[in-house]
CSV table of C-alpha atoms in Angstrom, one decimal:
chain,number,residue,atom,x,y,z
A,327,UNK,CA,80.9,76.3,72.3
A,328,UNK,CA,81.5,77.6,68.7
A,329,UNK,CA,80.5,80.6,67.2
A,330,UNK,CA,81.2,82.6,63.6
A,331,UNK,CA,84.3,84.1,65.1
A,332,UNK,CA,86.1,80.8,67.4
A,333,UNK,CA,85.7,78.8,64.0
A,334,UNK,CA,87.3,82.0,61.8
A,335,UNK,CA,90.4,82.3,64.7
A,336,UNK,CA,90.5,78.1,64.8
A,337,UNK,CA,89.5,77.7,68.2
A,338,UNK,CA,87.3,75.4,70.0
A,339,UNK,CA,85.6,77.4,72.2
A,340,UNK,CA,84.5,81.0,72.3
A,341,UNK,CA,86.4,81.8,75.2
A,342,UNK,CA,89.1,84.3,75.6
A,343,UNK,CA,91.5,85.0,78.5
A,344,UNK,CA,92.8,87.9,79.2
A,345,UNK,CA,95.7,87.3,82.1
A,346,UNK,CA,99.7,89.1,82.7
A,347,UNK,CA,100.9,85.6,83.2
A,348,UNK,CA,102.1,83.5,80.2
A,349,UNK,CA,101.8,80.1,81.8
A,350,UNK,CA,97.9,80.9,81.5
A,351,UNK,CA,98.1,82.3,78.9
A,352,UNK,CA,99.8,78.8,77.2
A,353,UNK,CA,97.4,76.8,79.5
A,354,UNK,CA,93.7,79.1,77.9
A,355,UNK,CA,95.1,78.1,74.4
A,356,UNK,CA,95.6,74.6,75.0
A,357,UNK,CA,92.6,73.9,76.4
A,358,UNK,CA,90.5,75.2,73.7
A,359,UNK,CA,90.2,78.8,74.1
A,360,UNK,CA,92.1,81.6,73.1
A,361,UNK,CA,95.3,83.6,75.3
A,362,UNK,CA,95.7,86.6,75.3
A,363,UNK,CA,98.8,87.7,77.5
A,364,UNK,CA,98.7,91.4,78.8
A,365,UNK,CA,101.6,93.5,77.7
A,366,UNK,CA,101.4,96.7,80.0
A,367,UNK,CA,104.0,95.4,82.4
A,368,UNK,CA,106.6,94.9,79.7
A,369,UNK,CA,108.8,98.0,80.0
A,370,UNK,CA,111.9,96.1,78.1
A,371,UNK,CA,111.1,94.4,74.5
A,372,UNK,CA,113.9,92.0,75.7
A,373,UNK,CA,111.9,90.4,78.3
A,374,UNK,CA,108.9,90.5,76.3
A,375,UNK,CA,110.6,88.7,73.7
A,376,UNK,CA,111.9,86.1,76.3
A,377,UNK,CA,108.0,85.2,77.0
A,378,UNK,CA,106.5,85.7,73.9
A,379,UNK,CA,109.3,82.7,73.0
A,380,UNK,CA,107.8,80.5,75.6
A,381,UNK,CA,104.6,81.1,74.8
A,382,UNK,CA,104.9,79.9,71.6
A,383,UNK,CA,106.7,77.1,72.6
A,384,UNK,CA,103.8,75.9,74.5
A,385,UNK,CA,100.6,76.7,73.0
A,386,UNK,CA,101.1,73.8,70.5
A,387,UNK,CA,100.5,75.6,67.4
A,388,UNK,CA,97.3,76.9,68.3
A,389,UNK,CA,96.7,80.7,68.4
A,390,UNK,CA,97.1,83.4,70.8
A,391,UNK,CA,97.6,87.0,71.1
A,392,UNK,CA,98.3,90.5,72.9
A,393,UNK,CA,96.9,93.0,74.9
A,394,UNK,CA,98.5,96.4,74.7
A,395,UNK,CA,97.5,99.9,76.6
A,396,UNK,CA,97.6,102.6,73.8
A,397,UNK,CA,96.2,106.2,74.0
A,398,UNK,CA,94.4,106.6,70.4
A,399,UNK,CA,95.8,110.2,70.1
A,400,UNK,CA,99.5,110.7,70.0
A,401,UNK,CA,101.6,112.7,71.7
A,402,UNK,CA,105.3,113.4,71.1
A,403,UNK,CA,108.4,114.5,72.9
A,404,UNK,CA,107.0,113.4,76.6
A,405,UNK,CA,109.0,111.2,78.7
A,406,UNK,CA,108.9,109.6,81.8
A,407,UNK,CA,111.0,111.7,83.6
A,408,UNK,CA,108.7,114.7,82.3
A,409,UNK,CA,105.7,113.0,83.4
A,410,UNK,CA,107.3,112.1,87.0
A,411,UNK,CA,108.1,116.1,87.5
A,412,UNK,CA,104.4,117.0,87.4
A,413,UNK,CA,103.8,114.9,90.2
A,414,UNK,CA,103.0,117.2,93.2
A,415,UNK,CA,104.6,116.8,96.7
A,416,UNK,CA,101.9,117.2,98.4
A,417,UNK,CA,101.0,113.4,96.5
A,418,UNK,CA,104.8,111.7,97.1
A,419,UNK,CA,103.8,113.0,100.8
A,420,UNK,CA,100.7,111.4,101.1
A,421,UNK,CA,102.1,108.4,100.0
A,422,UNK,CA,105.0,108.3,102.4
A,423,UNK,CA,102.8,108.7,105.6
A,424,UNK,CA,100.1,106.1,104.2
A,425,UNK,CA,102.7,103.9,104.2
A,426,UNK,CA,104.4,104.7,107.6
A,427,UNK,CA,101.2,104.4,109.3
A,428,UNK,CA,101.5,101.0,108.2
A,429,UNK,CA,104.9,100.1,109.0
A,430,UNK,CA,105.7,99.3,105.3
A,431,UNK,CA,109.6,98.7,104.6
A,432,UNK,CA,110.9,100.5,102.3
A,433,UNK,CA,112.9,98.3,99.1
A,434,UNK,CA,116.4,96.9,99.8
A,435,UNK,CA,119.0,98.9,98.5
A,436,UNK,CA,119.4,99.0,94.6
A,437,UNK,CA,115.8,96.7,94.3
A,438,UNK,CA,114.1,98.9,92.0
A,439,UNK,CA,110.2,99.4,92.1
A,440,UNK,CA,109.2,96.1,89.6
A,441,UNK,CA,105.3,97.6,89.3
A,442,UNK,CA,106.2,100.6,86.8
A,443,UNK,CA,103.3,101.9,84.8
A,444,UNK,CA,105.2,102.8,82.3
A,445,UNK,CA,103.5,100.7,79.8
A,446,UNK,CA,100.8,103.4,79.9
A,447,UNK,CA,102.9,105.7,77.7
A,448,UNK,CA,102.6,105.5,73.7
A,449,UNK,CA,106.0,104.4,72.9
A,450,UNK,CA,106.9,102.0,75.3
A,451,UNK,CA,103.5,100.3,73.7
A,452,UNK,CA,104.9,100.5,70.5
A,453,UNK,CA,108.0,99.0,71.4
A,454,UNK,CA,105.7,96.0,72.4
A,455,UNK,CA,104.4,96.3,69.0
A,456,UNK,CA,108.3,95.9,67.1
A,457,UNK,CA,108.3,92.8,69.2
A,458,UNK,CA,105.2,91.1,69.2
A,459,UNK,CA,104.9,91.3,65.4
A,460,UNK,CA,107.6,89.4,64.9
A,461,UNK,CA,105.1,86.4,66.2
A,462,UNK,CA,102.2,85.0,65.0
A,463,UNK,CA,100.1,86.6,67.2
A,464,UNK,CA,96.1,85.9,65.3
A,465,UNK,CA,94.7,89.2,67.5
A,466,UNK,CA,95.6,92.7,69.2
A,467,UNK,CA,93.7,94.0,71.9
A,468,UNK,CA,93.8,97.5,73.2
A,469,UNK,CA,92.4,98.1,76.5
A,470,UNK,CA,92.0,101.8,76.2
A,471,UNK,CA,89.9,101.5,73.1
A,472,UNK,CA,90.5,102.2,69.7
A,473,UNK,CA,94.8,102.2,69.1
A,474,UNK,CA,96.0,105.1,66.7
A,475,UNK,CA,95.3,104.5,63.0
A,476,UNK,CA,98.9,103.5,62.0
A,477,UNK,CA,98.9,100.7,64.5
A,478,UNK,CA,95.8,99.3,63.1
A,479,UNK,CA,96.7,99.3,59.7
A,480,UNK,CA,100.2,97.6,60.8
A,481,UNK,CA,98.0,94.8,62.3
A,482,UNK,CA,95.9,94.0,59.6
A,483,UNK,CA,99.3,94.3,57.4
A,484,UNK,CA,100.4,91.3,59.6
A,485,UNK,CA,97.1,90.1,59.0
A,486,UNK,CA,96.8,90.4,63.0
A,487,UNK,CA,92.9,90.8,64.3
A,488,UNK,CA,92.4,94.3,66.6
A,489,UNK,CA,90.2,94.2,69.6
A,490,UNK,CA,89.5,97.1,71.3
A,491,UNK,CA,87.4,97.6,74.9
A,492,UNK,CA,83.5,99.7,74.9
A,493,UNK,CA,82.3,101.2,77.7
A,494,UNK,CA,78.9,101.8,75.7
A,495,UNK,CA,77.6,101.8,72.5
A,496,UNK,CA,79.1,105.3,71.8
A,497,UNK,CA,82.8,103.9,72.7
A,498,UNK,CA,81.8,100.9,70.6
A,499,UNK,CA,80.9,103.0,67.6
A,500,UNK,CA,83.9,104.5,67.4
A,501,UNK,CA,85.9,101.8,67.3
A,502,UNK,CA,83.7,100.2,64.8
A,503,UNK,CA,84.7,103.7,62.8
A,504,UNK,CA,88.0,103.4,63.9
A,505,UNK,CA,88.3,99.9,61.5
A,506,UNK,CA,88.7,97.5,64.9
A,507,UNK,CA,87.7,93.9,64.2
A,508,UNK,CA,86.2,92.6,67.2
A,509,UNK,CA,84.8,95.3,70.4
A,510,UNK,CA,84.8,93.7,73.7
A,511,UNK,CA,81.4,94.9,75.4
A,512,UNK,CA,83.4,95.3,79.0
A,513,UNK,CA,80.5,96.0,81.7
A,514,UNK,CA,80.8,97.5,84.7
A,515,UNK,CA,81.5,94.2,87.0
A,516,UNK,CA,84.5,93.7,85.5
A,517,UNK,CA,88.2,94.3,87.1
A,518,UNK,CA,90.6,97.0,85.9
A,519,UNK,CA,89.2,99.5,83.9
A,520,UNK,CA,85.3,99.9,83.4
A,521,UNK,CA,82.4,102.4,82.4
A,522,UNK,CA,79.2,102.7,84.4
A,523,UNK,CA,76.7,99.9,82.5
A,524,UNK,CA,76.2,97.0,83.6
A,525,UNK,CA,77.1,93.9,81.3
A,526,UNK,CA,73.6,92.5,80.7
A,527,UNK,CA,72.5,96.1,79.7
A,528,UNK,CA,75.8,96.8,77.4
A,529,UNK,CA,76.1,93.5,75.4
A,530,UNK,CA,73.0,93.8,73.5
A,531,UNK,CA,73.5,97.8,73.4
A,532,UNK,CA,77.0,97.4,71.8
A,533,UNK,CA,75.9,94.1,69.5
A,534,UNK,CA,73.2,96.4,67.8
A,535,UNK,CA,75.3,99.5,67.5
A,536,UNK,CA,78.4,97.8,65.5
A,537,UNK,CA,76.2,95.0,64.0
A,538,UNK,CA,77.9,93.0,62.2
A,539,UNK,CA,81.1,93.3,64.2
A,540,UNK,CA,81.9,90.4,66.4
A,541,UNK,CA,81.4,91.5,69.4
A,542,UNK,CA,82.4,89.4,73.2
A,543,UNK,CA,80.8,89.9,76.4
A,544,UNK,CA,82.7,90.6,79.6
A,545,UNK,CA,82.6,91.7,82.5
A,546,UNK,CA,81.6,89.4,85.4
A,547,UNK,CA,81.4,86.0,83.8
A,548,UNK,CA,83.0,83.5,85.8
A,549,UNK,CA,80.7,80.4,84.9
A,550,UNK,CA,79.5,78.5,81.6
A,551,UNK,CA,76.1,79.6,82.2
A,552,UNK,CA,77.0,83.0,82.0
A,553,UNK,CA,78.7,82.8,79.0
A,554,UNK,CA,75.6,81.7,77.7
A,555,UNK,CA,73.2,84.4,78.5
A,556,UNK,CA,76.1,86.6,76.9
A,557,UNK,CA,75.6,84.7,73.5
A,558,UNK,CA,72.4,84.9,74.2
A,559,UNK,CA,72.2,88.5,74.3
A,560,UNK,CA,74.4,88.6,71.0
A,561,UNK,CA,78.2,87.8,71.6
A,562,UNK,CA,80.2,85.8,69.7
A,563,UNK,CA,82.2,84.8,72.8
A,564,UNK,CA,82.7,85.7,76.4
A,565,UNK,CA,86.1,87.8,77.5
A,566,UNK,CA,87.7,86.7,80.9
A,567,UNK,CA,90.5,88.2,83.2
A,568,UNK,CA,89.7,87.9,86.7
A,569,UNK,CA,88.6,84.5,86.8
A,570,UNK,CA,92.3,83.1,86.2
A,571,UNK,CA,94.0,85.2,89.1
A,572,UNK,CA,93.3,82.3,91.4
A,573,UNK,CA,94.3,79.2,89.1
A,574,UNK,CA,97.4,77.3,89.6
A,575,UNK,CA,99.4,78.1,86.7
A,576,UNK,CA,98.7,82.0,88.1
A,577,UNK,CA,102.5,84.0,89.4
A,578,UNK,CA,101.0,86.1,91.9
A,579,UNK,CA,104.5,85.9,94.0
A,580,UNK,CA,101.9,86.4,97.2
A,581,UNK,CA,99.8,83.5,99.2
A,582,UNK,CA,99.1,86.4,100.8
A,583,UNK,CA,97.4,87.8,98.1
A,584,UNK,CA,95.9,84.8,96.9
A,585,UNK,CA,94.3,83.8,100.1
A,586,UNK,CA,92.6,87.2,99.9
A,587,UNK,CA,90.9,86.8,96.5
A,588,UNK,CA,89.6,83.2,98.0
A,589,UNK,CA,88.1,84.6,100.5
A,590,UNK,CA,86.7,87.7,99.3
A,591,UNK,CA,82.9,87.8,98.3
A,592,UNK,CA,81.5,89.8,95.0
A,593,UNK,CA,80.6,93.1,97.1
A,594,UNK,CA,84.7,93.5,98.0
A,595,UNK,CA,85.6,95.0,95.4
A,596,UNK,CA,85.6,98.9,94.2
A,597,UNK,CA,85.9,101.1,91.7
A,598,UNK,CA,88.9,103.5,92.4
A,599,UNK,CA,91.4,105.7,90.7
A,600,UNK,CA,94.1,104.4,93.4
A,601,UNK,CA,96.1,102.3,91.1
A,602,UNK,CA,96.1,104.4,87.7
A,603,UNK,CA,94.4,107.5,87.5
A,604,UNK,CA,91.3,106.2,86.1
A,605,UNK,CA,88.0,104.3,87.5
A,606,UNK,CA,89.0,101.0,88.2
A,607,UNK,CA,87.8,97.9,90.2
A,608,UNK,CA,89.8,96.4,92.6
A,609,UNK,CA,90.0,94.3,95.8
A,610,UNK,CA,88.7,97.0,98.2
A,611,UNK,CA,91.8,97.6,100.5
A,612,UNK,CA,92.6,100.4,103.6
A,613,UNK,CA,94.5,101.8,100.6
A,614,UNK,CA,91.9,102.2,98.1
A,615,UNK,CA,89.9,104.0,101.3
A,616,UNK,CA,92.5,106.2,101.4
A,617,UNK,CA,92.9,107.2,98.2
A,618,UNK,CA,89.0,107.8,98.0
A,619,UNK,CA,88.4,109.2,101.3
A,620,UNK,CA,87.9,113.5,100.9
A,621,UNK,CA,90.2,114.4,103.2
A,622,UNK,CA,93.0,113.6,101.4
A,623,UNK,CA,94.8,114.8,98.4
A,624,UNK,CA,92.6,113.1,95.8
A,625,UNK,CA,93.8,110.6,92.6
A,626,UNK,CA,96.1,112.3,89.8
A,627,UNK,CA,95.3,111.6,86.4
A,628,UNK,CA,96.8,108.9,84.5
A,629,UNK,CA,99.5,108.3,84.0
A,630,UNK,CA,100.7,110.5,87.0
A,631,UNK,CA,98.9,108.4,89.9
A,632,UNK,CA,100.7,105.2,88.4
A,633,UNK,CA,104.0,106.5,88.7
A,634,UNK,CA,103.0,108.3,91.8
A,635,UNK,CA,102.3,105.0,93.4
A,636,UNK,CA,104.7,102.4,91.6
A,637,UNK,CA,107.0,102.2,94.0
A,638,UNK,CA,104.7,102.5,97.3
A,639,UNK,CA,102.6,99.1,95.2
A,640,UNK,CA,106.2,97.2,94.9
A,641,UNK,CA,106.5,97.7,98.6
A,642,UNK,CA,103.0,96.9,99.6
A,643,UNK,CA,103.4,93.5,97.8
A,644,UNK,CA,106.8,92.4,98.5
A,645,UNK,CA,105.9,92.8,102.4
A,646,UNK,CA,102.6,91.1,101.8
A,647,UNK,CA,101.0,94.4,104.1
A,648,UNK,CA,97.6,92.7,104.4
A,649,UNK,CA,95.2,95.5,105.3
A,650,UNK,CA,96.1,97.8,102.3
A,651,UNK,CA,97.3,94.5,99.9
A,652,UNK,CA,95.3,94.6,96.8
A,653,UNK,CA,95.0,94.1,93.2
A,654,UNK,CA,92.6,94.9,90.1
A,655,UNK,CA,90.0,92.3,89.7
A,656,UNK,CA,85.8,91.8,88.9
A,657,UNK,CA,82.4,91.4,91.2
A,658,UNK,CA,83.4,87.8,89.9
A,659,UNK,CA,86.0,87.2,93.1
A,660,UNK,CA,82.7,86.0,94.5
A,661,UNK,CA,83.1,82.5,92.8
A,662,UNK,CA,86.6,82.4,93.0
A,663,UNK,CA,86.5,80.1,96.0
A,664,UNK,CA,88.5,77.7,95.2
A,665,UNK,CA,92.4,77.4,94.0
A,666,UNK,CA,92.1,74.9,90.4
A,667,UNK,CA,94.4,74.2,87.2
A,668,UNK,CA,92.9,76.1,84.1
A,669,UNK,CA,91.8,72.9,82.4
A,670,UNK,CA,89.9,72.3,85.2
A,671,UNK,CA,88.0,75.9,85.1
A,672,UNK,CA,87.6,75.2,81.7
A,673,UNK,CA,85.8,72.1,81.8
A,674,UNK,CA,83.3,73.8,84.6
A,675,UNK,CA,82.6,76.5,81.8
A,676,UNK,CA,81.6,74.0,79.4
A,677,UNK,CA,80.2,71.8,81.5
A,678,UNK,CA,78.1,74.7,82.7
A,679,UNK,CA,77.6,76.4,79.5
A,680,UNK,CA,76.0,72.8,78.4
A,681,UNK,CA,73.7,72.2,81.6
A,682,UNK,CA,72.3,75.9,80.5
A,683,UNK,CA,71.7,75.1,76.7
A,684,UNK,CA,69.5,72.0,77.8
A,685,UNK,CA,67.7,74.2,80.1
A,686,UNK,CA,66.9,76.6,77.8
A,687,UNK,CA,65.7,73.7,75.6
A,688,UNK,CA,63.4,71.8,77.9
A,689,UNK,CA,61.8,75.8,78.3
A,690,UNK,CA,61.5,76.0,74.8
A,691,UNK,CA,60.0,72.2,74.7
A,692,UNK,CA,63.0,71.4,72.1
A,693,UNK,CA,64.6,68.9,74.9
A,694,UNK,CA,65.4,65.2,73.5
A,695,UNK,CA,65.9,63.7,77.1
């Protein structure tokens, strides 16, 4: 499964994934593909550093790299604290009686909230940045799109690839005009954060508008033949998140959890500004109905609704509260059936990727067998 761009990073197949969890991360590299650990919930560079050292350790020389959350515009002299005070009570209120209705506990004493969106803001990203360069991370992906100019240039300094996340061709032009590397076409199955288009319409959309930009397909591929139509439709290489939520070397601290992504089908999931402030899909939960139900307060805008509802997520997962227990993930939770080691998910994408490429053949009468 090679393409222009696996051979140019040194990897043996075109297949990169996306996960908060270094143990995948580690275990994607190995097997032929290409990690890429997500940074966002990294509020201390220490404890960064401490994984970032055991990833290295463990990826056996091959490459990896980084996905950060960076606003391309930046703003000075906010903090945290700032951002906290514009939260309205009417919000924090909201949130306390969703919770009560449910008989959530509140956290021990002195536990503090361990889901903090802080690694929305600018310079807790760039703190990332101070640490992860120190590596030799091969690639730099931003999941808000384009990064600001500086970090860019600081990257290709460091001689450090930058990915950056489209929407549609318009997002993907920019970035192309931004001086990104590599766009990641991100359609509208996807988990976390998506547009309105639909994979199989945006891949070929965002191919032709940034040609000749590598470009990877993702948004709900979970299977080798997928990843096939998306280098059919003109990827150099498929981009996967959810699909390792449910392996073994996953840290979701919750069977709980777990048991629900096995069990859900492809139409449970929604997309919601519950978690951050912005359109994203998600296991849908009796908490995401809240949040989207019109008699109630409405989403803030990021990053107000992630610290709105850090604390009230902490609880919600430490208690394992199953009606409103969620967490971000693609229309691909449908195949997620089953709980398997990420060499074995591998070898089922290229097993299935190969089973495609003959069929395609014997269509096209090119078949040897």
């Amino acid at each position: 499964m090679e393409t222009e761009l696996s051979k140019r990073l040194g990897i043996e197949h075109a297949i990169f994934g996306f996960t908060p969890f270094p143990a995948v991360a580690a275990a994607i590299t190995r097997a032929g593909g290409f990690g890429v650990l997500g940074a966002v919930r990294y509020t201390a560079p220490d404890d960064l550093k401490r994984d970032l050292d055991w990833l290295h350790e463990h990826t056996d020389g091959k490459p990896y790299g980084l996905d950060v959350v960076m606003p391309a515009k930046k703003v000075e002299g906010v903090s945290e604290a700032d951002v906290e005070a514009m939260i309205p009570e009417g919000h924090r209120q909201f949130v306390r009686d969703t919770l009560a209705k449910h008989g959530v506990p509140e956290l021990p004493e002195g536990e503090a909230s361990g889901w903090r969106i802080t690694g929305w803001m600018e310079q807790v990203a760039r703190n990332q940045l101070d640490v992860a360069f120190d590596y030799p991370i091969k690639l730099l992906a931003n999941a808000l799109g384009s990064p600001p100019v500086d970090v860019v240039q600081r990257a290709h300094e460091h001689g450090v690839l930058v990915a950056a996340l489209a929407g549609s061709a318009r997002h993907a032009r920019h970035h192309a005009d931004a001086g990104i590397d590599i766009v990641v076409a991100q359609g509208y199955e996807a988990g976390g954060h998506t547009g309105e288009i639909a994979s199989m319409v945006l891949v070929p959309e965002v191919v032709e508008a940034v040609n000749p930009l590598p470009v990877l397909a993702a948004g709900g591929i979970g299977s080798g033949e997928q990843i096939a139509a998306g280098l059919a439709l003109g990827a150099q290489g498929a981009w996967l998140g959810s699909l390792w939520l449910t392996t073994t070397e996953a840290d979701l601290h919750s069977r709980a959890l777990t048991a629900k992504l096995l069990a859900a089908g492809s139409g449970d999931t929604v997309r919601s500004r519950a978690l951050t402030g912005k359109p994203a899909r998600q296991l849908r939960t009796e908490w995401t109905d809240a949040w989207d139900d019109p008699s109630g307060p409405g989403t803030l805008p990021m990053p107000l609704q992630g610290l709105l509802v850090a604390d009230a997520v902490s609880r919600i997962q430490k208690y394992e509260v199953a009606p409103l227990l969620g967490t971000p993930v693609g229309q691909i939770v449908g195949r997620m059936n089953s709980e398997r080691t990420v060499l074995q998910v591998f070898d089922e994408l290229t097993s299935g990727f190969e089973c495609a490429v003959d069929r395609i053949n014997r269509i096209a009468g090119r078949s040897q067998s």
